[in-house]
Amino acid sequence: MTMLKAKTRLAMAAAMLAIPLGGALAMKDGGTLKIYHRGTPPSGSIHEEATNSTVSPYMGVFNNLVMFDQQVAQNSLESIVPDLATDWSWDESKTKLTFNLRSGVNWHDGKPFTAADVVCTWKQLLGDVPRKMKLRKNPRKSWYWNLKGVEASGDNQVSFALGQPQPAFLALLASGYSPVYPCHVDPKTMRTNPVGTGPFKFVELKQNEHVKFVKNENYWKPGKPHLDAIDWTIIRSRSTRVLAFIAGEFDMTYNTDVTVPLRKDVLQQKPDAICPLVPTNVSTNLIVNRDAPPFNDERIRRAMGLSLDRQAFVDIISEGNNFIGGAMLPPPGGVWGLPPEELATTQGYGDVAANREKARELMKQAGFGPDNRVKVTVSTRNIAIYRDPAVILIDHLKEIYIDAELKVIETSNWHATVAKKDYQVGLNLTGVGVDDPDVNFFENYACGSQRNYTGYCNKELQTLFEKQSSMADQEARKKLVWQIDQKLQEDVARPIIYHGNNATCWQPYVKGYVSMTNSVYNGWRLEDVWLDK
Amino acid sequence: MTAPNFTIEELPSAEIPRKGVWYHFRTFCRRYPLGAIGAAITLVFVFCAIFAEFVTGMDPYTTNAATSLAAPGSSHMLGADVMGRDVFSRIVYGARISLMVGVGSTLVGCFFGVFIGLASGYLLGWFDLITQRIIDMMQALPLLVMALVMAASLGPSLENTIIAISIPLIPNVARIIRSNTLSLREMPFVESARASGFSEWRIAIRHVLPNTLAPLIVLATAQLGAAILTEASLSFLGLGIPEPHASWGRMLSESAAEYVRTAPWLVIFPGIAISLVVFGTNLLGDAVRDMLDPRQRKT
Amino acid sequence: MTSYIIRRLLLMALTLVGMSIIIFIMLRLVPGNIADILFDSAGFIDPQEKALLEEELGLHLPLWKQYWDWIYGLVQGDLGFSYVSELPTVDELGPRIPITAKLAGLSLFFAVLIGLPLGVISAVKQNTWADYVVRIISLSGLSLPSFWLGLLILTAFVAWAGYIPIYTSAPETWYDELALLITPAIAVGFRASAIIMRLTRSSMLEVMRQDYVRTARSKGASENVINYKHALRNAILPVTTIIGIEAAFLIGGLIVTETVFNIPGVARFLVEAIQWRDYPIVQNLVMLIALIVVVVNLMVDLLYAVLDPRIRYS
């Protein structure tokens, strides 16, 4: 805080650099991890929110049944490890998944954890609970389309009954979005004073100031966590918070808060900072209101999809670092995305000049042309990461006789606007919780899903969604997923412009943290993190 | 608004001898050297705003991946922003936006302020009592808070920003006009106009209003700079004029965040543009105030 | 004097009532409400759940009823609960007000400390180079966007001192706190000092032309005595007014500065609360600001009467 302290800290950092990094360093316990946060988390209840503003700080309060190994960068079915469940098994029909649970685990308030809590949590997600225990918001309802019921047998065993085989169901449970909630705490309390079984206990949230957590001394994993406490300081101004990280005020930046140009700046001023660029699995995409003229004409939607010069977006926004792909995050970060050779043959990708020629042709068929241009508004959220691509989009649309004007929507009103279909063309960002088609397809493209903003519904594809979900052979499943992805792009369901690539930065003395390469929602348990100082 | 038709010669207190334009110009420069500098800056600004198309040949909206963050040089005099848009042409077109915000909000604010102030000072009675209370209320809220609520409720756009900024101006103008009207309505020339049977409204508009213009002009010149700054603050807080409009405030608040060190030209040039224009209009405003205020004129 | 004060107090009450109606209506004109916004972080809106939420918060009631409930509570000292944090409004506002008050006080202190002497110098040395320099400095204070100035200060600190003067955790001692607030206070105070300097200058110039100053001069009093004893004392009067008004306007400048320096005061909180449509917070906070402004204005007027024996209120 004072000049003196800051100087000591700097001197310490300098001294540490001087020590040659030879031999294995012993893990050190203790210390407070200082991270900045980009804004006040909307609440402390992970199940009620769909933003990493909540998941990142609060994930450490909870445990899951299973989780993605926090030390493996790429989430996949192979990287799933036990958490509150000691082991699991599928029955013969592959529709019943049974977990054996750890015993002797207590909630932060001292009550014992049992199978009843697991049952309660997923009943909440299915909406099958009394009014008092009902979640106010249930954004991941669509994940559980295939879940028919949850049952406990005794205190230490629980089974999930599915409608059809779904090997990836386990991946849903491994997400940071799938913590186990205590049965004896109501949703209102979970929003303000969450109780979990995790390595860190919630202390307090002060709007606009900080969120604080302390070590759970009775954590059931021996020797963990290493940190005594985690302080998240809320700093709204991006320039201020990045400067503060550079000045050494924080040990770590917020979850993938550092954009490509900012990262360059950070590394220039603080060459020892560790800042791996990772795909965020957040895509920037177009949503088109297919009920509003002229976009009820399929030709115009198609033409719009063809007008995009994705490479130009990527070059401008990220100095060439973002990824071009379909609905699923492309490799190497993602598991399921279309590889470049498949992408090249997908409609709307490939040669931009030829595409635009085709687009103009379509526009002319629809009755528009150089002398009869279409006037539309492009709506987007009033934040730079939304606005910047929207400005480029408008520039690209000029090429195909569309004159668009930008309409920025106050950020907290964005989804209300989209839900009311109060837009023509929207520029949107979609974060995917788990890199698996079962999440992405059902959440964003399935008929009737509440987060399928455009209302796109293709019955044929819907059957394919369900088919790929049930496949046991993951390689064969991947081929089908590619087919579906290509069809989605062809249908201009929600044209994907690019997939983001950002960095989380930390000081060299922060150890044991791994930035995940295909999700920003699953890697924030922080129980393995320790400070080497 | 009658302000644009008004010239210094009509002011009873101005008493500037009728000599050539060049003579007045030299006198002004000698008496108010800082004011002359301000006038020069303001003129350049207004010129750029009106003739933006001729001042720069480049389109301020065309994005270009190849020139993203280009440094100042032969192709882009003041460099290019992250979207490859020419900074110089954005600043020139930005002058137009700033002028629209400054003049627009001043005109709107003065129009309603004059109307309310004149009516309040002339009609007195209940009307006066009520309007004065409303004005008290409006003044009890800090300008930025008021503009913030207005901008949030109207939604971000150029027109709404102008309205949001103009509203806090209304009570200031109304106050001044009212107090002037109060003293003027008892003046002999008003009395005599009344004696000659002119209607009250005619007296108010023809005789009282022109004599309240001096303080109005002083206020209006000061408002020009203040409006540009308020717009910049609103932009910083995420309201204000949206992209892709070339607003100085937005250019500054957005780019300051990410490029202050890697591409300083994005931060420096719009910053200079804002500061210089506000500085210039303030200098000019000071000189105009000194010139129009008989008590402060040197003898 | 007493009847004047009573009349002023009555008018004050009237102003505040009007203010409460204006802010109440204005807030409800802002599109979207807390229910929309709470749902926003879930990425969708469920109309049924939204309606339930509105009912829970009393937003389904007719407007006049909502207004009445607010005022009725306010009079009884019940400020309600924040929609966002679900905590009592008093608990949300209470700890933040002193932070902003200290920052405002310190800024005002700097503004007077810089503005007053410079204004005097500028007036006494009218139309000399000293006058021009002072005027140019003060005008640049009025010309720099405050967030820009703040960011430049921060950048300079990090580049040269390797330290960032922002608020990340509550300071433990009073000098820690002072060290923390001093940079933002200077950033805010610089602008206010320009206004004070300009007013001091013009009001000094006016007084210096008055008869009694001329008389003093003709009697052979030294220039210093004239300037400081006669002129400054009288010129300070209008300056006091502007300091009073400026205190209210400071809050506007503080919004931006608190954001840049990450100070958890009420000014920035107000902006957030508006964005969240957190009616209880915004309404009560705006009323508080309005109350402060009208009280300050009243005090300034009364102070005027004390400072200037020529003014008598009847």
XYZ file of C-alpha atoms in Angstrom, chain B residues 17-278:
262
model
C -16.083 53.217 -32.267
C -17.111 52.536 -35.871
C -13.837 51.956 -37.595
C -12.583 49.317 -40.050
C -12.634 45.604 -39.347
C -8.851 45.472 -39.448
C -8.706 48.190 -36.787
C -11.040 46.272 -34.477
C -9.057 43.144 -35.071
C -5.782 44.823 -34.093
C -7.347 46.461 -31.065
C -8.762 43.141 -29.927
C -5.392 41.442 -30.333
C -3.600 44.198 -28.451
C -6.059 44.344 -25.616
C -6.677 40.634 -25.288
C -3.632 38.771 -26.575
C -4.752 35.560 -24.881
C -8.232 36.041 -26.301
C -6.763 36.406 -29.778
C -4.951 33.109 -29.396
C -8.193 31.546 -28.207
C -10.070 32.998 -31.151
C -7.485 31.591 -33.547
C -7.738 28.100 -32.018
C -11.520 28.257 -32.071
C -11.525 29.362 -35.703
C -9.303 26.481 -36.791
C -11.571 24.119 -34.872
C -14.749 25.461 -36.439
C -13.138 25.425 -39.887
C -12.157 21.757 -39.503
C -15.604 20.902 -38.276
C -17.390 22.541 -41.184
C -14.995 21.588 -43.977
C -13.923 18.170 -42.672
C -14.305 16.621 -46.135
C -11.825 19.101 -47.595
C -9.377 19.105 -44.720
C -8.805 15.371 -44.967
C -9.176 13.123 -47.947
C -9.542 9.946 -45.901
C -12.711 8.320 -44.689
C -12.719 8.131 -40.887
C -14.799 4.952 -40.836
C -12.998 2.589 -43.205
C -11.275 -0.183 -41.308
C -8.143 -1.822 -42.648
C -6.337 -4.731 -41.065
C -3.104 -3.858 -42.846
C -2.788 -0.439 -41.255
C -3.884 -1.449 -37.764
C -1.920 0.624 -35.232
C 0.247 2.145 -37.968
C 2.653 4.696 -36.515
C 2.489 8.320 -37.644
C 4.183 8.595 -41.009
C 3.710 9.441 -44.644
C 0.553 7.393 -45.211
C -1.099 8.321 -41.927
C 0.008 11.707 -40.658
C -1.052 11.009 -37.068
C -1.018 7.239 -37.319
C -3.931 4.814 -37.414
C -6.021 3.261 -34.669
C -6.433 -0.411 -33.924
C -8.996 -0.777 -36.705
C -6.650 0.844 -39.153
C -8.696 4.032 -39.317
C -6.763 7.224 -39.953
C -6.365 9.170 -36.704
C -5.995 12.551 -38.392
C -9.262 12.232 -40.291
C -10.977 10.921 -37.164
C -9.802 13.957 -35.255
C -10.967 16.276 -38.029
C -14.378 14.604 -38.231
C -14.360 14.477 -34.447
C -14.214 18.274 -34.479
C -17.567 18.208 -36.208
C -19.048 15.951 -33.534
C -17.556 18.085 -30.772
C -18.874 21.251 -32.368
C -22.298 19.674 -32.698
C -22.228 18.646 -29.054
C -20.912 22.018 -27.888
C -23.117 24.254 -29.997
C -26.100 21.924 -29.937
C -26.222 21.567 -26.182
C -25.601 25.284 -25.711
C -28.389 26.233 -28.091
C -30.857 23.805 -26.585
C -29.912 24.787 -23.040
C -30.026 28.519 -23.793
C -33.296 28.297 -25.659
C -35.164 26.725 -22.769
C -33.200 28.669 -20.188
C -34.001 32.000 -21.827
C -37.621 31.110 -22.257
C -38.026 30.006 -18.650
C -35.931 32.836 -17.230
C -37.695 35.522 -19.208
C -41.130 34.202 -18.405
C -40.224 33.748 -14.769
C -38.757 37.223 -14.353
C -41.519 38.865 -16.316
C -44.603 37.058 -15.133
C -43.486 36.626 -11.511
C -46.167 35.295 -9.181
C -46.958 31.610 -9.029
C -45.198 30.774 -12.239
C -42.005 32.290 -10.902
C -42.263 30.531 -7.564
C -42.745 27.124 -9.146
C -40.087 27.479 -11.797
C -37.612 28.739 -9.230
C -38.188 25.635 -7.119
C -37.724 23.403 -10.151
C -34.515 25.225 -10.914
C -33.355 24.755 -7.338
C -33.952 21.055 -7.747
C -32.075 20.879 -11.003
C -29.142 22.685 -9.457
C -29.123 20.403 -6.462
C -27.883 17.567 -8.653
C -24.309 17.622 -9.872
C -24.091 18.103 -13.622
C -22.461 14.790 -14.349
C -24.972 12.855 -12.268
C -27.788 14.543 -14.138
C -26.179 13.881 -17.502
C -25.544 10.303 -16.463
C -29.149 9.570 -15.566
C -30.335 11.334 -18.702
C -27.885 9.488 -20.931
C -28.847 6.182 -19.335
C -32.555 6.785 -19.749
C -32.334 8.106 -23.293
C -29.767 5.595 -24.531
C -26.424 6.459 -26.075
C -26.637 8.458 -29.306
C -25.465 11.809 -30.608
C -28.818 13.547 -30.164
C -29.367 12.147 -26.708
C -25.902 13.134 -25.583
C -26.639 16.693 -26.684
C -29.897 16.703 -24.747
C -28.304 15.148 -21.679
C -25.578 17.776 -21.610
C -27.943 20.675 -22.311
C -30.316 19.998 -19.445
C -28.001 21.036 -16.611
C -27.402 24.289 -18.501
C -31.046 25.329 -18.387
C -31.152 26.397 -14.718
C -27.943 28.422 -15.050
C -29.262 30.347 -18.013
C -32.706 30.745 -16.499
C -31.212 32.199 -13.308
C -29.164 34.810 -15.101
C -31.908 35.810 -17.495
C -34.420 36.049 -14.679
C -32.317 38.327 -12.497
C -31.493 40.524 -15.467
C -35.110 40.678 -16.469
C -36.094 41.652 -12.964
C -33.839 44.697 -12.999
C -34.513 45.588 -16.622
C -38.283 45.625 -16.387
C -38.066 48.666 -14.120
C -35.685 50.553 -16.428
C -36.853 53.831 -17.968
C -36.668 52.608 -21.571
C -38.889 49.686 -20.713
C -41.258 51.990 -18.896
C -41.445 54.242 -21.896
C -42.065 51.318 -24.228
C -44.881 50.308 -21.973
C -46.211 53.854 -21.995
C -46.232 53.800 -25.804
C -48.652 50.888 -25.584
C -46.486 47.970 -26.695
C -47.674 44.577 -25.560
C -45.827 42.986 -22.701
C -44.535 40.087 -24.817
C -43.268 42.506 -27.411
C -41.474 44.477 -24.752
C -40.013 41.344 -23.286
C -38.719 40.102 -26.602
C -37.755 43.353 -28.291
C -36.398 45.352 -25.391
C -35.596 43.178 -22.422
C -34.136 40.139 -24.159
C -31.429 41.904 -26.203
C -30.130 43.546 -23.069
C -29.656 40.243 -21.308
C -27.510 38.879 -24.095
C -24.104 39.907 -22.770
C -24.065 37.555 -19.787
C -25.675 34.903 -21.966
C -22.842 35.070 -24.443
C -20.303 34.776 -21.666
C -22.075 31.722 -20.338
C -22.433 30.203 -23.785
C -18.743 30.488 -24.626
C -17.844 28.837 -21.355
C -20.390 26.105 -22.029
C -18.804 25.181 -25.349
C -15.682 23.842 -23.674
C -17.538 22.370 -20.736
C -19.845 20.419 -23.068
C -16.915 18.860 -24.895
C -15.384 17.813 -21.580
C -18.646 16.428 -20.250
C -19.049 14.370 -23.391
C -15.544 12.988 -22.866
C -16.362 12.048 -19.274
C -19.603 10.393 -20.340
C -17.701 8.422 -22.949
C -15.215 7.349 -20.325
C -18.054 6.055 -18.182
C -19.429 4.119 -21.144
C -22.226 6.510 -22.103
C -21.848 9.381 -24.542
C -21.589 9.120 -28.292
C -21.242 5.566 -29.574
C -18.867 4.141 -32.154
C -18.274 4.388 -35.033
C -18.789 8.166 -34.643
C -15.434 9.861 -34.362
C -15.897 11.368 -30.916
C -12.767 12.734 -29.264
C -13.912 11.642 -25.858
C -14.461 8.098 -27.018
C -11.204 7.976 -28.956
C -9.394 9.062 -25.843
C -11.152 6.978 -23.246
C -11.058 3.795 -25.289
C -7.531 3.956 -26.569
C -6.078 5.320 -23.349
C -6.896 1.990 -21.787
C -4.950 -0.309 -24.007
C -2.479 1.644 -26.048
C -1.048 4.345 -23.846
C 2.414 2.867 -24.179
C 2.339 0.686 -27.278
C 0.644 3.244 -29.541
C 0.843 6.561 -27.707
C -0.305 8.544 -30.737
C -3.815 7.216 -30.155
C -3.858 8.811 -26.739
C -1.832 11.923 -27.310
C -3.484 13.415 -30.389
C -7.149 13.249 -29.352
C -6.055 14.417 -25.903
C -4.332 17.418 -27.414
C -7.335 18.105 -29.620
C -9.735 18.180 -26.670
C -7.472 20.155 -24.379
C -6.536 22.656 -27.050
C -10.073 23.362 -28.151
C -11.408 23.630 -24.635
